[in-house]
């Protein structure tokens, strides 16, 4: 049985090294590879060429290299008999919470504006917001969102979360399902998107959604670029309903040179760095699933093909 690494545009060397260091005897291949494809039962992937899996007739598991699986689910030719899994990792979860806290505090204290004023040698103290002034709404309270919500709550913020299903997170009020989305949005002075990208959540950050937020709300998207309708965000900031946004993810990455987000004074851009999977931190989990495939056991972190996440 063999494992194959498949990616377009991502350097596979750190992945291959980390896997080989943990398990030197692993039959590991990197796509494209001409060895016997029938031996491949496990594919570890990021942005694979669509349709590639039909080359491997005995594939049992397709694992994402990260927390997101939208890059896998968009393939119309996924093999029916292969499970889809993803990685979760406490470093990834911690890094996402740290980053969201940094963005929220940056917004409260207006640090991005001071950076612009500094460039113009302009000394203009501004009114700032306190933790007690704002309610934060976290859209998607799964592995990452739940931890982000808890950490913000621990800092003293009032935090609400929105998910498909009801759940308990200490210090966080949960709104569930489409029927409660309006109530959730109406209280979110800062909206953080941590939804997976699915048919239901594509374009969810749109004009309609923004209009339901309180005036001067601030939007943080650290999930996927296709959650956001770019033109609607710009319109809602420029007409004064939203106070600004911090964006880490984009429909096209790298963000094209001519994109208006780059130069918008109220939009902060970061290059998809909120939380980056470190191969060394997750190869044990990947090898655990590889062993489970070999032993025909129940896999960890399985994605639901119906739900798409
Ligand atoms: N920027 C970065 O560096 C970076 C890094 C890692 C991940 N990400 C992104 O973060 C996303 C979230 O990761 P995760 O591990 O937290 O995912 P997860 O554990 O699968 O959690 C997803 C959450 O979204 C909710 N949800 C899904 N569809 C929904 C819908 N239609 N309506 C309402 N709620 C819905 C789920 O509700 P239920 O709980 O009811 O199922 C769950 O709470 C990933 O998919 C990835 O795209 C970004």
XYZ file of C-alpha atoms and ligand atoms in Angstrom:
357
model
C 0.000 0.000 0.000
C 1.274 3.490 -0.857
C 0.573 7.147 -0.082
C 0.737 9.866 -2.728
C 1.157 13.630 -2.292
C -0.752 15.642 -4.893
C -0.689 19.419 -5.161
C -0.509 22.197 -7.711
C 1.584 25.100 -6.552
C 2.568 23.936 -3.070
C 6.089 22.699 -2.292
C 5.766 19.053 -1.249
C 9.322 18.756 0.116
C 8.496 19.649 3.759
C 5.571 17.194 3.673
C 7.674 14.381 2.225
C 10.476 15.049 4.708
C 8.167 15.153 7.729
C 6.403 11.917 6.691
C 9.674 10.095 5.972
C 11.194 11.305 9.243
C 8.266 9.825 11.188
C 8.084 6.676 9.082
C 11.154 5.944 6.924
C 9.675 2.745 5.463
C 6.539 4.525 4.113
C 5.939 3.900 0.385
C 5.557 7.602 -0.426
C 5.109 9.017 -3.913
C 4.779 12.555 -5.216
C 2.436 13.213 -8.159
C 3.117 12.863 -11.070
C 4.620 9.428 -10.490
C 4.817 6.446 -12.814
C 4.859 3.633 -10.247
C 2.004 1.143 -10.069
C -1.065 3.330 -9.386
C -3.087 0.372 -8.121
C -0.933 0.351 -4.973
C -1.985 3.855 -3.943
C -4.658 3.783 -1.230
C -4.102 7.166 0.417
C -3.800 10.618 -1.198
C -2.672 13.677 0.760
C -3.731 16.679 -1.304
C -3.945 20.457 -1.672
C -5.396 21.954 -4.857
C -5.062 18.759 -6.866
C -5.679 18.708 -10.648
C -9.429 18.042 -10.900
C -10.257 14.508 -12.031
C -6.847 13.137 -10.992
C -8.254 10.570 -8.552
C -9.596 8.308 -11.307
C -5.962 7.395 -12.034
C -5.886 5.549 -8.687
C -8.479 2.753 -8.758
C -7.849 1.571 -5.161
C -7.950 4.905 -3.376
C -9.552 4.571 0.099
C -8.860 7.982 1.599
C -8.306 11.521 0.298
C -6.897 13.704 3.060
C -6.681 17.479 2.913
C -3.352 18.995 3.981
C -5.292 21.618 5.903
C -8.534 22.240 7.783
C -10.475 23.237 4.662
C -11.769 20.689 2.155
C -13.459 22.951 -0.404
C -10.510 22.369 -2.773
C -11.387 18.639 -2.700
C -15.182 18.923 -2.702
C -15.211 21.066 -5.856
C -13.928 18.076 -7.897
C -16.943 16.675 -9.812
C -15.167 13.324 -10.230
C -14.543 12.291 -6.626
C -14.349 8.510 -6.248
C -17.443 7.131 -4.518
C -15.504 4.657 -2.373
C -12.869 6.977 -0.899
C -13.428 8.738 2.429
C -12.476 12.419 2.643
C -10.632 13.568 5.742
C -8.975 16.762 6.930
C -6.462 17.756 9.549
C -7.131 19.536 12.787
C -4.320 20.518 15.059
C -4.084 22.517 18.267
C -1.391 24.827 16.838
C -3.632 25.640 13.872
C -6.556 26.322 16.203
C -4.452 28.463 18.569
C -2.925 30.450 15.690
C -6.363 31.243 14.266
C -7.586 32.526 17.640
C -4.417 34.604 18.155
C -4.835 36.144 14.716
C -8.519 36.967 15.207
C -7.764 38.553 18.595
C -5.043 40.659 16.933
C -7.444 41.831 14.194
C -10.187 42.637 16.684
C -7.820 44.649 18.925
C -6.360 46.389 15.863
C -9.888 47.458 14.944
C -10.788 48.605 18.466
C -7.669 50.768 18.797
C -7.555 51.932 15.140
C -3.942 50.844 14.594
C -4.346 50.663 10.796
C -5.434 54.310 10.728
C -2.470 55.380 12.862
C -0.174 53.596 10.409
C -1.622 55.755 7.617
C -1.375 58.890 9.779
C 2.215 58.018 10.604
C 3.049 57.886 6.904
C 1.603 61.416 6.576
C 3.253 62.643 9.835
C -0.266 63.411 11.039
C -0.872 63.624 14.858
C -4.603 63.011 15.310
C -5.792 61.109 18.423
C -9.053 59.276 17.703
C -11.860 58.004 19.869
C -11.384 54.295 20.508
C -13.675 51.413 21.385
C -13.430 49.332 24.554
C -13.973 45.597 24.886
C -17.268 46.307 26.656
C -18.504 48.455 23.730
C -18.812 45.677 21.154
C -20.484 42.321 20.584
C -18.628 39.890 18.350
C -20.454 37.421 16.113
C -18.520 34.351 14.971
C -20.075 32.697 11.896
C -19.185 29.013 12.082
C -18.337 27.676 15.520
C -16.635 24.416 14.588
C -13.099 23.492 15.578
C -11.632 26.927 14.775
C -14.627 29.201 15.362
C -15.459 27.694 18.762
C -11.935 28.352 20.012
C -11.899 31.872 18.563
C -15.244 32.569 20.262
C -14.026 31.175 23.621
C -10.788 33.150 23.567
C -12.629 36.393 22.772
C -15.147 35.646 25.513
C -12.264 35.038 27.959
C -10.968 38.518 27.095
C -14.300 39.972 28.215
C -16.078 40.424 24.879
C -19.750 39.551 24.557
C -19.611 36.814 21.907
C -22.334 35.161 19.855
C -21.849 32.216 17.513
C -23.811 30.965 14.504
C -23.842 27.346 13.333
C -26.150 24.885 11.621
C -26.849 23.026 14.841
C -27.370 24.056 18.456
C -24.349 23.562 20.734
C -22.928 24.648 24.088
C -19.824 26.837 24.292
C -19.201 28.395 27.684
C -19.591 32.176 27.594
C -20.943 32.166 24.020
C -24.600 32.472 22.990
C -25.324 30.202 20.029
C -27.741 31.032 17.219
C -28.498 28.129 14.924
C -29.836 27.732 11.420
C -31.026 30.169 8.773
C -34.015 31.256 10.874
C -31.725 32.728 13.558
C -29.232 34.332 11.175
C -30.992 37.721 11.181
C -31.009 37.942 15.001
C -27.363 36.883 15.103
C -26.322 39.525 12.559
C -28.350 42.292 14.232
C -26.108 42.111 17.314
C -22.721 41.616 15.612
C -20.630 44.797 15.824
C -17.698 42.722 14.621
C -18.499 39.796 12.319
C -15.870 37.051 11.989
C -16.417 34.480 9.222
C -15.082 31.015 10.008
C -17.507 28.973 7.936
C -16.391 26.197 5.598
C -16.943 26.986 1.921
C -19.971 25.009 0.733
C -22.868 25.541 -1.683
C -24.846 27.104 1.188
C -22.110 29.444 2.403
C -20.706 30.687 -0.926
C -21.393 34.456 -1.241
C -22.876 34.547 2.283
C -21.059 37.812 3.057
C -23.199 39.885 0.722
C -25.129 43.170 0.736
C -28.172 41.578 2.336
C -26.098 40.141 5.171
C -24.190 43.400 5.699
C -27.410 45.434 5.826
C -28.543 43.311 8.786
C -25.406 44.207 10.778
C -25.498 47.255 13.084
C -24.257 50.530 11.574
C -20.446 50.803 11.737
C -19.997 47.048 12.006
C -16.587 45.664 11.049
C -16.118 42.475 8.996
C -13.311 39.928 9.358
C -13.047 37.137 6.784
C -10.498 34.448 7.657
C -12.412 31.544 6.065
C -12.461 31.560 2.230
C -12.524 34.317 -0.383
C -15.648 32.964 -2.079
C -17.700 33.629 1.076
C -17.465 37.326 0.242
C -19.073 39.312 -2.558
C -16.229 41.790 -3.021
C -18.242 44.593 -4.647
C -20.928 44.430 -1.922
C -18.314 44.900 0.791
C -16.818 47.937 -0.916
C -20.267 49.428 -1.512
C -21.320 48.948 2.125
C -18.096 50.533 3.414
C -18.203 53.422 0.955
C -21.841 54.213 1.747
C -20.929 54.345 5.451
C -22.850 51.332 6.736
C -19.730 49.294 7.534
C -16.668 50.825 9.194
C -14.184 48.536 7.425
C -12.877 45.015 7.040
C -9.863 42.795 7.573
C -9.496 40.143 4.884
C -7.065 37.220 4.923
C -8.603 35.172 2.088
C -9.611 36.082 -1.461
C -11.422 34.688 -4.499
C -8.149 34.825 -6.357
C -4.915 34.315 -4.446
C -2.496 36.035 -4.615
C -4.870 39.018 -4.698
C -4.459 40.519 -8.203
C -2.353 43.679 -8.428
C -5.280 45.777 -9.708
C -7.832 44.639 -7.085
C -9.477 47.606 -5.280
C -9.000 45.959 -1.850
C -5.267 46.754 -1.992
C -5.736 50.512 -1.940
C -8.959 50.826 0.059
C -8.177 52.838 3.219
C -10.688 50.894 5.318
C -9.754 47.394 4.171
C -6.766 45.542 5.629
C -5.299 42.775 3.471
C -3.160 39.873 4.703
C -1.895 37.063 2.431
C -3.803 34.024 3.794
C -1.633 33.644 6.884
C -4.226 33.481 9.686
C -3.307 29.915 10.500
C -0.941 27.785 8.453
C -0.645 23.999 8.728
C 2.828 22.960 9.778
C 3.593 19.525 8.213
C 5.575 18.336 11.253
C 2.627 19.088 13.523
C 0.108 16.983 11.574
C 1.961 14.040 10.035
C 1.250 11.818 13.068
C -2.464 12.359 12.553
C -2.122 11.640 8.815
C -0.163 8.455 9.466
C -2.747 7.402 12.052
C -5.416 7.591 9.339
C -3.107 5.816 6.873
C -2.800 2.928 9.356
C -6.538 2.926 9.871
C -7.049 2.591 6.109
C -4.652 -0.365 6.071
C -6.464 -1.999 9.008
C -9.896 -1.182 7.631
C -10.727 0.849 10.732
C -12.916 3.897 11.329
C -11.056 7.078 10.159
C -10.507 10.300 12.120
C -11.752 13.759 11.003
C -13.996 12.428 8.274
C -15.821 15.012 6.156
C -19.494 14.530 5.326
C -19.984 14.449 1.533
C -23.612 15.520 2.079
C -22.795 18.575 4.220
C -19.600 19.348 2.254
C -17.490 19.983 5.386
N -7.292 31.740 6.753
C -6.679 30.644 7.136
O -5.450 30.636 7.293
C -7.478 29.398 7.409
C -6.848 28.331 8.085
C -7.592 27.196 8.392
C -8.934 27.108 8.025
N -9.527 28.152 7.372
C -10.958 28.056 7.006
O -11.738 27.920 8.195
C -12.847 27.064 7.894
C -13.486 26.528 9.171
O -12.658 25.533 9.749
P -13.141 24.598 10.967
O -12.092 23.587 11.162
O -13.548 25.416 12.138
O -14.450 23.938 10.327
P -15.530 22.985 11.022
O -14.964 22.411 12.286
O -16.029 22.077 9.981
O -16.702 23.998 11.478
C -17.589 24.587 10.580
C -18.636 25.384 11.325
O -19.449 26.070 10.375
C -20.829 25.761 10.620
N -21.572 25.730 9.342
C -21.297 25.036 8.214
N -22.225 25.258 7.267
C -23.117 26.115 7.825
C -24.323 26.721 7.361
N -24.803 26.479 6.126
N -24.981 27.533 8.212
C -24.530 27.756 9.462
N -23.402 27.227 9.969
C -22.705 26.418 9.153
C -20.814 24.385 11.257
O -22.039 24.179 11.940
P -22.297 22.819 12.801
O -21.371 22.935 13.988
O -23.709 22.899 13.188
O -21.928 21.673 11.882
C -19.580 24.512 12.163
O -19.924 25.201 13.346
C -12.210 26.017 6.986
O -13.203 25.348 6.206
C -11.257 26.830 6.139
O -11.908 27.239 4.959
C -8.825 29.285 7.061
